[in-house]
Short mmCIF file of C-alpha atoms (C1' of nucleotides) in Angstrom, two decimals:
data_model
loop_
_atom_site.label_atom_id
_atom_site.label_comp_id
_atom_site.label_asym_id
_atom_site.label_seq_id
_atom_site.Cartn_x
_atom_site.Cartn_y
_atom_site.Cartn_z
CA MET A 1 92.15 151.86 44.37
CA ASN A 2 95.71 152.15 43.27
CA GLU A 3 94.86 151.33 39.70
CA VAL A 4 97.86 152.90 37.97
CA VAL A 5 100.93 150.93 39.38
CA VAL A 6 104.14 152.85 38.99
CA LEU A 7 106.76 151.31 36.76
CA THR A 8 109.72 150.36 38.99
CA PRO A 9 112.77 148.28 38.27
CA GLU A 10 111.44 145.64 40.67
CA ARG A 11 108.13 145.33 38.84
CA ILE A 12 109.96 145.09 35.53
CA LEU A 13 112.15 142.21 36.86
CA GLU A 14 109.11 140.35 38.16
CA VAL A 15 107.33 140.59 34.83
CA THR A 16 110.57 139.79 32.97
CA GLU A 17 110.82 136.50 34.93
CA ASP A 18 107.21 135.83 33.95
CA VAL A 19 107.89 136.52 30.24
CA LEU A 20 110.99 134.33 30.37
CA ARG A 21 108.91 131.57 31.94
CA ARG A 22 106.26 131.73 29.23
CA PHE A 23 108.32 132.47 26.17
CA GLY A 24 111.64 130.89 26.94
CA LEU A 25 115.07 132.65 26.90
CA ALA A 26 115.45 132.67 23.17
CA LYS A 27 112.02 134.17 22.32
CA ALA A 28 111.63 136.61 25.21
CA THR A 29 112.03 140.19 23.93
CA VAL A 30 112.05 143.61 25.43
CA VAL A 31 108.97 144.23 23.47
CA ASP A 32 107.28 141.26 25.10
CA VAL A 33 108.23 142.52 28.60
CA ALA A 34 106.82 146.00 27.60
CA ARG A 35 103.67 144.45 26.30
CA ALA A 36 103.16 142.50 29.48
CA LEU A 37 103.68 145.62 31.51
CA ASP A 38 101.30 147.58 29.20
CA VAL A 39 103.99 150.24 28.37
CA SER A 40 106.07 151.01 25.32
CA HIS A 41 109.40 149.25 25.23
CA GLY A 42 111.09 152.74 25.45
CA SER A 43 109.90 152.90 29.02
CA VAL A 44 111.71 149.78 29.92
CA TYR A 45 114.96 151.37 28.56
CA ARG A 46 114.26 154.17 31.08
CA HIS A 47 115.09 151.79 33.81
CA PHE A 48 117.59 149.43 32.26
CA PRO A 49 120.12 150.74 29.74
CA SER A 50 120.06 147.52 27.69
CA LYS A 51 118.55 144.18 27.19
CA ALA A 52 121.81 142.69 28.57
CA SER A 53 121.60 144.71 31.79
CA LEU A 54 117.95 143.64 32.18
CA ARG A 55 118.90 139.97 31.88
CA GLU A 56 121.90 140.53 34.24
CA ALA A 57 119.50 141.94 36.88
CA VAL A 58 117.31 138.94 36.49
CA ALA A 59 120.35 136.61 36.95
CA LYS A 60 121.44 138.54 39.98
CA ARG A 61 117.96 138.25 41.61
CA TRP A 62 117.96 134.53 41.06
CA LEU A 63 121.41 133.94 42.53
CA ALA A 64 120.54 136.04 45.45
CA ARG A 65 117.39 133.92 46.13
CA VAL A 66 119.46 130.66 45.84
CA SER A 67 122.03 131.84 48.30
CA ALA A 68 119.74 133.56 50.79
CA PRO A 69 119.35 130.58 53.07
CA LEU A 70 123.13 130.03 53.10
CA ASP A 71 123.62 133.46 54.77
CA GLU A 72 121.90 132.29 57.87
CA ILE A 73 123.87 129.09 58.17
CA SER A 74 127.21 130.72 57.84
CA GLU A 75 126.31 133.23 60.59
CA ASP A 76 124.87 130.57 62.84
CA LYS A 77 126.33 129.31 66.04
CA GLY A 78 127.38 125.68 66.69
CA PRO A 79 130.26 123.41 65.72
CA ALA A 80 131.92 124.50 62.49
CA PRO A 81 132.32 121.05 60.94
CA ALA A 82 128.60 120.29 61.15
CA ARG A 83 127.78 123.79 59.99
CA LEU A 84 130.08 123.54 57.00
CA GLU A 85 128.53 120.31 56.07
CA ARG A 86 125.02 121.67 56.40
CA TRP A 87 125.95 124.71 54.42
CA LEU A 88 127.39 122.69 51.54
CA ARG A 89 124.40 120.30 51.58
CA THR A 90 122.04 123.28 51.51
CA LEU A 91 123.81 124.86 48.56
CA CYS A 92 123.98 121.73 46.39
CA PHE A 93 120.56 120.51 47.40
CA ALA A 94 119.08 123.83 46.48
CA LYS A 95 120.53 123.70 43.03
CA GLN A 96 119.44 120.04 42.51
CA LYS A 97 115.92 120.92 43.65
CA LYS A 98 115.58 123.71 41.26
CA VAL A 99 116.64 121.66 38.19
CA SER A 100 114.38 118.83 39.10
CA GLU A 101 111.28 121.01 39.74
CA ASP A 102 111.65 123.16 36.72
CA PRO A 103 114.34 122.09 34.24
CA GLU A 104 113.38 124.64 31.57
CA MET A 105 113.58 127.63 33.94
CA PHE A 106 116.80 126.25 35.36
CA MET A 107 118.36 126.19 31.97
CA THR A 108 117.13 129.68 31.29
CA TYR A 109 118.77 131.02 34.45
CA MET A 110 121.91 128.95 33.72
CA THR A 111 122.21 130.65 30.37
CA LEU A 112 121.49 134.09 31.82
CA ALA A 113 124.14 133.45 34.47
CA ARG A 114 126.72 132.41 31.79
CA GLU A 115 126.16 135.76 29.97
CA ALA A 116 126.35 137.78 33.16
CA CYS A 117 129.75 136.54 34.22
CA SER A 118 130.68 139.51 36.37
CA VAL A 119 127.58 138.87 38.52
CA VAL A 120 128.42 135.18 38.75
CA LYS A 121 131.91 136.05 39.82
CA ALA A 122 130.69 138.27 42.62
CA TYR A 123 128.31 135.48 43.68
CA LYS A 124 131.03 132.83 43.84
CA GLU A 125 133.34 135.25 45.85
CA GLY A 126 130.38 135.73 48.31
CA LEU A 127 130.06 131.98 48.65
CA VAL A 128 133.79 131.41 49.17
CA ASP A 129 133.74 134.12 51.85
CA GLN A 130 130.97 132.33 53.66
CA ILE A 131 132.87 129.09 53.61
CA ALA A 132 136.04 130.99 54.77
CA ALA A 133 133.98 132.41 57.68
CA ILE A 134 132.83 128.87 58.80
CA ILE A 135 136.41 127.47 58.47
CA SER A 136 137.73 130.36 60.49
CA ASP A 137 135.27 129.55 63.23
CA GLY A 138 136.30 125.95 63.04
CA VAL A 139 140.02 126.85 63.47
CA LYS A 140 139.18 129.03 66.55
CA GLU A 141 137.24 126.00 67.96
CA GLY A 142 140.28 123.77 67.31
CA ALA A 143 138.20 121.47 65.14
CA PHE A 144 139.95 122.49 61.98
CA ASP A 145 143.70 122.92 61.21
CA VAL A 146 144.53 124.75 58.05
CA ALA A 147 147.36 126.77 56.76
CA ASP A 148 145.42 129.31 54.80
CA VAL A 149 141.71 129.82 55.50
CA LYS A 150 140.88 131.57 52.26
CA ALA A 151 142.73 129.03 50.07
CA SER A 152 141.05 126.19 51.88
CA ALA A 153 137.64 127.84 51.37
CA ARG A 154 138.28 128.14 47.71
CA ALA A 155 139.43 124.50 47.59
CA ILE A 156 136.30 123.31 49.28
CA TYR A 157 134.18 125.32 46.98
CA GLU A 158 135.92 123.96 43.90
CA ALA A 159 135.85 120.48 45.21
CA THR A 160 132.07 120.52 45.29
CA ILE A 161 131.71 122.05 41.88
CA ARG A 162 130.32 118.86 40.34
CA TYR A 163 127.33 119.06 42.74
CA GLN A 164 126.42 122.64 42.28
CA HIS A 165 127.56 123.91 38.88
CA PRO A 166 124.75 123.78 36.25
CA ALA A 167 127.15 122.42 33.70
CA HIS A 168 126.97 119.11 35.57
CA ALA A 169 123.20 119.09 36.11
CA ASP A 170 122.52 116.27 33.80
CA GLU A 171 124.66 114.04 36.18
CA TRP A 172 122.40 114.89 39.13
CA LYS A 173 119.86 112.33 38.02
CA ASP A 174 122.22 109.47 39.24
CA PRO A 175 120.40 107.41 41.94
CA ASP A 176 123.69 107.17 43.91
CA LEU A 177 124.06 110.97 43.94
CA ALA A 178 123.61 111.35 47.69
CA VAL A 179 125.90 108.40 48.48
CA ARG A 180 128.63 109.91 46.28
CA PHE A 181 128.16 113.42 47.76
CA ASP A 182 128.43 111.98 51.25
CA ALA A 183 131.77 110.33 50.32
CA LEU A 184 133.07 113.64 48.99
CA LEU A 185 131.93 115.58 52.01
CA ALA A 186 133.59 113.08 54.34
CA LEU A 187 136.83 113.34 52.44
CA LEU A 188 136.80 117.08 52.45
CA LEU A 189 135.91 117.40 56.16
CA ARG A 190 138.65 114.90 56.95
CA GLY A 191 141.11 117.12 55.06
CA LEU A 192 140.27 120.12 57.13
CA GLU A 193 140.08 118.27 60.47
CA ALA A 194 142.76 119.06 63.15
CA ARG A 195 144.86 115.92 63.98
CA LYS A 196 144.92 114.62 67.52
CA ARG A 197 148.21 114.83 69.11
CA MET B 1 155.82 101.54 -4.21
CA ASN B 2 152.64 100.90 -2.21
CA GLU B 3 150.68 103.44 -4.23
CA VAL B 4 147.18 102.27 -3.48
CA VAL B 5 146.76 102.52 0.35
CA VAL B 6 143.97 100.37 1.53
CA LEU B 7 141.03 101.92 3.20
CA THR B 8 141.16 101.09 6.89
CA PRO B 9 139.14 102.40 9.88
CA GLU B 10 142.37 103.73 11.28
CA ARG B 11 143.13 105.70 8.14
CA ILE B 12 139.54 107.05 7.97
CA LEU B 13 139.94 108.22 11.51
CA GLU B 14 143.16 110.03 10.79
CA VAL B 15 141.75 111.71 7.80
CA THR B 16 138.48 112.61 9.74
CA GLU B 17 140.59 114.43 12.43
CA ASP B 18 142.31 116.37 9.61
CA VAL B 19 138.97 117.29 8.13
CA LEU B 20 137.65 118.32 11.51
CA ARG B 21 140.79 120.49 12.01
CA ARG B 22 140.34 122.17 8.62
CA PHE B 23 136.55 122.56 8.33
CA GLY B 24 135.47 122.64 12.03
CA LEU B 25 132.98 120.36 13.68
CA ALA B 26 129.84 122.03 12.28
CA LYS B 27 131.00 121.93 8.66
CA ALA B 28 132.88 118.69 8.41
CA THR B 29 130.74 116.16 6.50
CA VAL B 30 131.14 112.44 5.69
CA VAL B 31 131.34 113.55 2.04
CA ASP B 32 134.25 115.84 2.98
CA VAL B 33 136.01 112.92 4.65
CA ALA B 34 135.46 110.71 1.58
CA ARG B 35 136.79 113.46 -0.70
CA ALA B 36 139.88 113.73 1.42
CA LEU B 37 140.32 110.03 1.18
CA ASP B 38 139.55 110.08 -2.55
CA VAL B 39 136.83 107.49 -2.28
CA SER B 40 133.08 107.75 -2.47
CA HIS B 41 131.20 108.41 0.71
CA GLY B 42 129.58 105.02 0.44
CA SER B 43 132.97 103.44 1.19
CA VAL B 44 133.19 105.27 4.46
CA TYR B 45 129.84 103.75 5.47
CA ARG B 46 131.42 100.30 4.79
CA HIS B 47 133.61 100.88 7.86
CA PHE B 48 131.37 102.95 10.13
CA PRO B 49 127.66 102.46 10.20
CA SER B 50 126.82 106.12 10.72
CA LYS B 51 128.28 109.55 10.93
CA ALA B 52 127.68 109.48 14.76
CA SER B 53 129.74 106.18 15.09
CA LEU B 54 132.56 107.74 13.17
CA ARG B 55 132.52 110.85 15.45
CA GLU B 56 132.35 108.51 18.49
CA ALA B 57 135.36 106.67 17.28
CA VAL B 58 137.28 109.94 16.90
CA ALA B 59 136.35 110.97 20.42
CA LYS B 60 137.48 107.61 21.74
CA ARG B 61 140.85 107.94 20.03
CA TRP B 62 141.36 111.45 21.45
CA LEU B 63 140.38 110.36 25.08
CA ALA B 64 142.67 107.38 24.74
CA ARG B 65 145.62 109.62 23.67
CA VAL B 66 144.87 111.99 26.61
CA SER B 67 144.83 109.22 29.16
CA ALA B 68 147.70 107.15 27.79
CA PRO B 69 150.39 108.76 30.03
CA LEU B 70 148.29 108.12 33.00
CA ASP B 71 148.34 104.32 32.60
CA GLU B 72 152.08 104.18 33.29
CA ILE B 73 151.81 106.35 36.37
CA SER B 74 149.09 104.25 37.87
CA GLU B 75 151.15 101.16 37.44
CA ASP B 76 154.37 102.69 38.61
CA LYS B 77 156.13 101.83 41.84
CA GLY B 78 156.94 104.31 44.60
CA PRO B 79 154.92 105.99 47.38
CA ALA B 80 151.20 106.22 46.64
CA PRO B 81 150.68 109.80 47.76
CA ALA B 82 153.31 111.25 45.53
CA ARG B 83 152.14 109.00 42.77
CA LEU B 84 148.47 110.12 43.15
CA GLU B 85 149.58 113.71 43.14
CA ARG B 86 151.67 113.14 40.01
CA TRP B 87 148.70 111.34 38.38
CA LEU B 88 146.21 114.17 39.02
CA ARG B 89 148.67 116.83 38.02
CA THR B 90 149.34 114.91 34.77
CA LEU B 91 145.72 114.57 33.92
CA CYS B 92 144.74 118.14 34.61
CA PHE B 93 147.87 119.63 33.01
CA ALA B 94 147.25 117.52 29.87
CA LYS B 95 143.79 118.93 29.45
CA GLN B 96 144.94 122.50 30.21
CA LYS B 97 147.80 122.18 27.74
CA LYS B 98 145.47 121.02 25.03
CA VAL B 99 143.10 123.93 25.46
CA SER B 100 145.84 126.43 25.43
CA GLU B 101 147.61 125.13 22.41
CA ASP B 102 144.64 124.58 20.14
CA PRO B 103 141.46 125.97 21.60
CA GLU B 104 139.35 125.30 18.49
CA MET B 105 140.28 121.70 18.25
CA PHE B 106 139.69 121.35 22.01
CA MET B 107 136.19 122.64 21.63
CA THR B 108 135.63 120.34 18.73
CA TYR B 109 136.67 117.27 20.78
CA MET B 110 134.69 118.56 23.71
CA THR B 111 131.52 118.66 21.68
CA LEU B 112 132.39 115.23 20.11
CA ALA B 113 132.76 113.88 23.62
CA ARG B 114 129.45 115.40 24.71
CA GLU B 115 127.68 113.53 21.95
CA ALA B 116 129.45 110.18 22.67
CA CYS B 117 128.47 110.04 26.25
CA SER B 118 128.73 106.28 26.56
CA VAL B 119 132.37 106.51 25.42
CA VAL B 120 133.11 109.21 27.95
CA LYS B 121 131.35 107.20 30.68
CA ALA B 122 133.77 104.27 30.03
CA TYR B 123 136.72 106.70 29.98
CA LYS B 124 135.70 108.23 33.34
CA GLU B 125 135.29 104.81 34.92
CA GLY B 126 138.76 103.85 33.64
CA LEU B 127 140.16 106.97 35.30
CA VAL B 128 138.45 106.20 38.59
CA ASP B 129 139.75 102.62 38.54
CA GLN B 130 143.28 103.98 38.11
CA ILE B 131 142.84 106.30 41.11
CA ALA B 132 141.46 103.43 43.05
CA ALA B 133 144.46 101.34 42.27
CA ILE B 134 146.83 104.05 43.53
CA ILE B 135 144.72 104.52 46.77
CA SER B 136 144.69 100.81 47.25
CA ASP B 137 148.50 100.78 47.08
CA GLY B 138 148.49 103.65 49.54
CA VAL B 139 146.29 101.77 51.94
CA LYS B 140 148.74 98.76 51.76
CA GLU B 141 151.68 101.08 52.40
CA GLY B 142 149.92 102.53 55.48
CA ALA B 143 150.10 105.97 53.93
CA PHE B 144 146.33 106.18 53.31
CA ASP B 145 143.44 105.31 55.65
CA VAL B 146 140.05 105.05 53.80
CA ALA B 147 136.80 103.27 54.49
CA ASP B 148 135.93 102.46 50.91
CA VAL B 149 138.69 102.67 48.15
CA LYS B 150 136.23 102.90 45.28
CA ALA B 151 134.14 105.60 46.84
CA SER B 152 137.25 107.55 47.82
CA ALA B 153 138.56 107.28 44.28
CA ARG B 154 135.32 108.59 42.86
CA ALA B 155 135.37 111.50 45.35
CA ILE B 156 138.97 112.37 44.47
CA TYR B 157 137.95 112.29 40.70
CA GLU B 158 134.95 114.41 41.33
CA ALA B 159 136.70 117.00 43.55
CA THR B 160 139.17 117.74 40.67
CA ILE B 161 136.47 118.15 38.05
CA ARG B 162 136.96 121.88 37.89
CA TYR B 163 140.56 121.35 36.71
CA GLN B 164 139.94 118.73 34.11
CA HIS B 165 136.35 119.01 32.72
CA PRO B 166 136.09 121.05 29.51
CA ALA B 167 133.00 122.85 30.80
CA HIS B 168 135.36 124.74 33.13
CA ALA B 169 138.11 125.36 30.45
CA ASP B 170 137.45 129.06 30.39
CA GLU B 171 138.47 129.36 33.94
CA TRP B 172 141.86 127.70 33.36
CA LYS B 173 143.33 131.09 32.13
CA ASP B 174 143.34 132.35 35.77
CA PRO B 175 147.01 133.21 36.60
CA ASP B 176 146.52 131.70 40.10
CA LEU B 177 145.42 128.39 38.57
CA ALA B 178 148.55 126.48 39.73
CA VAL B 179 148.20 127.91 43.26
CA ARG B 180 144.60 126.93 43.68
CA PHE B 181 145.22 123.48 42.27
CA ASP B 182 148.02 123.00 44.74
CA ALA B 183 145.68 123.96 47.62
CA LEU B 184 143.06 121.59 46.40
CA LEU B 185 145.54 118.70 46.06
CA ALA B 186 146.86 119.29 49.44
CA LEU B 187 143.35 119.23 50.94
CA LEU B 188 142.47 116.06 49.20
CA LEU B 189 145.69 114.19 50.07
CA ARG B 190 145.25 115.25 53.70
CA GLY B 191 141.80 113.81 53.52
CA LEU B 192 143.14 110.40 52.49
CA GLU B 193 146.16 110.46 54.78
CA ALA B 194 146.51 107.85 57.69
CA ARG B 195 146.58 109.63 61.10
CA LYS B 196 149.49 109.06 63.39
CA ARG B 197 148.46 107.25 66.48
"C1'" DT C 1 109.44 169.26 34.21
"C1'" DG C 2 109.81 164.54 33.72
"C1'" DA C 3 107.79 160.06 32.82
"C1'" DC C 4 106.21 158.08 28.76
"C1'" DT C 5 105.39 157.40 23.67
"C1'" DG C 6 106.09 155.97 19.02
"C1'" DA C 7 108.68 156.41 14.74
"C1'" DC C 8 113.16 155.32 13.10
"C1'" DA C 9 117.91 153.09 11.67
"C1'" DG C 10 120.61 149.43 12.02
"C1'" DA C 11 121.05 144.80 13.85
"C1'" DT C 12 119.03 140.26 14.38
"C1'" DA C 13 115.77 136.61 13.61
"C1'" DT C 14 112.39 134.06 10.79
"C1'" DT C 15 111.02 131.73 6.73
"C1'" DG C 16 110.59 128.86 2.78
"C1'" DA C 17 112.77 127.46 -1.49
"C1'" DA C 18 116.94 125.47 -3.21
"C1'" DA C 19 121.19 123.02 -2.24
"C1'" DT C 20 123.61 119.67 0.24
"C1'" DC C 21 123.98 115.86 3.22
"C1'" DT C 22 123.08 111.17 5.28
"C1'" DG C 23 122.37 106.51 4.72
"C1'" DT C 24 120.98 102.72 1.39
"C1'" DC C 25 121.66 99.60 -2.20
"C1'" DA C 26 121.75 97.67 -6.99
"C1'" DG C 27 125.36 97.10 -9.96
"C1'" DC C 28 130.20 97.55 -11.92
"C1'" DG C 29 134.91 96.00 -12.43
"C1'" DC C 30 138.99 93.67 -10.67
"C1'" DG D 1 133.14 87.24 -4.73
"C1'" DC D 2 134.57 91.54 -2.85
"C1'" DG D 3 135.40 96.22 -2.47
"C1'" DC D 4 133.83 100.08 -4.31
"C1'" DT D 5 130.72 103.33 -6.91
"C1'" DG D 6 127.22 106.62 -7.89
"C1'" DA D 7 122.22 107.54 -8.04
"C1'" DC D 8 118.45 107.92 -4.89
"C1'" DA D 9 114.86 109.24 -1.04
"C1'" DG D 10 114.31 111.68 2.93
"C1'" DA D 11 116.49 114.73 6.35
"C1'" DT D 12 119.14 118.68 7.21
"C1'" DT D 13 121.40 122.90 6.00
"C1'" DT D 14 122.00 127.17 3.47
"C1'" DC D 15 120.72 131.58 1.70
"C1'" DA D 16 118.40 135.59 0.73
"C1'" DA D 17 114.22 138.13 1.22
"C1'" DT D 18 111.22 139.60 4.82
"C1'" DA D 19 109.80 140.56 9.42
"C1'" DT D 20 110.95 141.62 14.01
"C1'" DC D 21 113.67 143.48 17.48
"C1'" DT D 22 117.06 146.70 19.91
"C1'" DG D 23 118.32 151.04 21.26
"C1'" DT D 24 117.58 156.29 20.40
"C1'" DC D 25 115.36 160.42 20.64
"C1'" DA D 26 112.29 164.25 19.42
"C1'" DG D 27 107.94 165.20 20.87
"C1'" DT D 28 103.49 164.57 23.84
"C1'" DC D 29 100.84 165.00 27.86
"C1'" DA D 30 99.78 165.49 32.75
#
DNA sequence: TGACTGACAGATATTGAAATCTGTCAGCGC
DNA sequence: GCGCTGACAGATTTCAATATCTGTCAGTCA
């Protein structure tokens, strides 16, 4: 039996998520994490230079999990407009599902993300790049007509903020949410669309 | 001389804003407001049933001041697309100016507004109605082609959230803000635009 | 040697007693 | 009578003493 499990960053992150779930963001301490790992808290500092960096790593892992299904869609084949719509729906739906399934944990991750703003910035840039890739495909297909792919991608990203940014999570309970989101998507896709001539 | 000024709700609101400015949201008490008015705090309760309602009234006044210049634009004459663009620019610029000129007071009003959510809801609905009025004019002019005016108005409002919602105020420092906002506006107007046939 | 411990200093959080605030209302004075 | 006051109960906030946590590091043990 492999009774003594080695202390790895990955294992620390897993246990940290667990501690965050059980104690909540405000109460979870490095000492709690160390206790759950059955090591001294000094050992945790061997792998993460500070509590802030540990939290940042947790935020990064969470964001990566949220955006994982999007990578596939952006690299898929098929008509760009439908693909962009699917990508945006997947992103927003993933966030909305997370908040409805476990609001406390969502709030925890949201606060973590707010603290780790450099990580969030990189995450956002990654998302905009994926949108840009789909729009670029659409331009090649002749389905889209845009002056500046990157700028359009950013505009699309920003226009959907209300449906994916945690700051607006309390408005996602609206029963008309889906209808409103459909209207927004239709407007945005129409804005990218190449005009018949 | 009219030395004894009567105690009116309006005067209480003015002084309350002053107290909020000097003490900050967390420290400002009804007793402070009464002291500044040189009356007992019981007198304040004669005009506002609770501290919450006083704060709500302050929030309402502030929102009304922000949206005042918009009323004119929505009732103006002239081509709807330019008018819609001007309306959106005015709204977002007003918010961005407020936060840059007096960030503390902006944060105060933002928190007040978060508490007084029914007031904010009414304010938002008023804004969407103004957008709807402009879009409706645009449809009559033949400049816009939309299936559902109200739904489109909401979509336009929601798409610009990032540039007007206080939750995103810390991103308004971006030097490219104007360029990005231009790109978003162009995309949205293109989405409303009637196609040549 | 190198992963881990545990004691330590300074920073931060908790706690409970005291102070202040909110909201009410009987009564004062114009 | 009407507008205001000021004392009051209960809720909330403050403050300072106490406890806990963060981050470091000399030392242990395999």
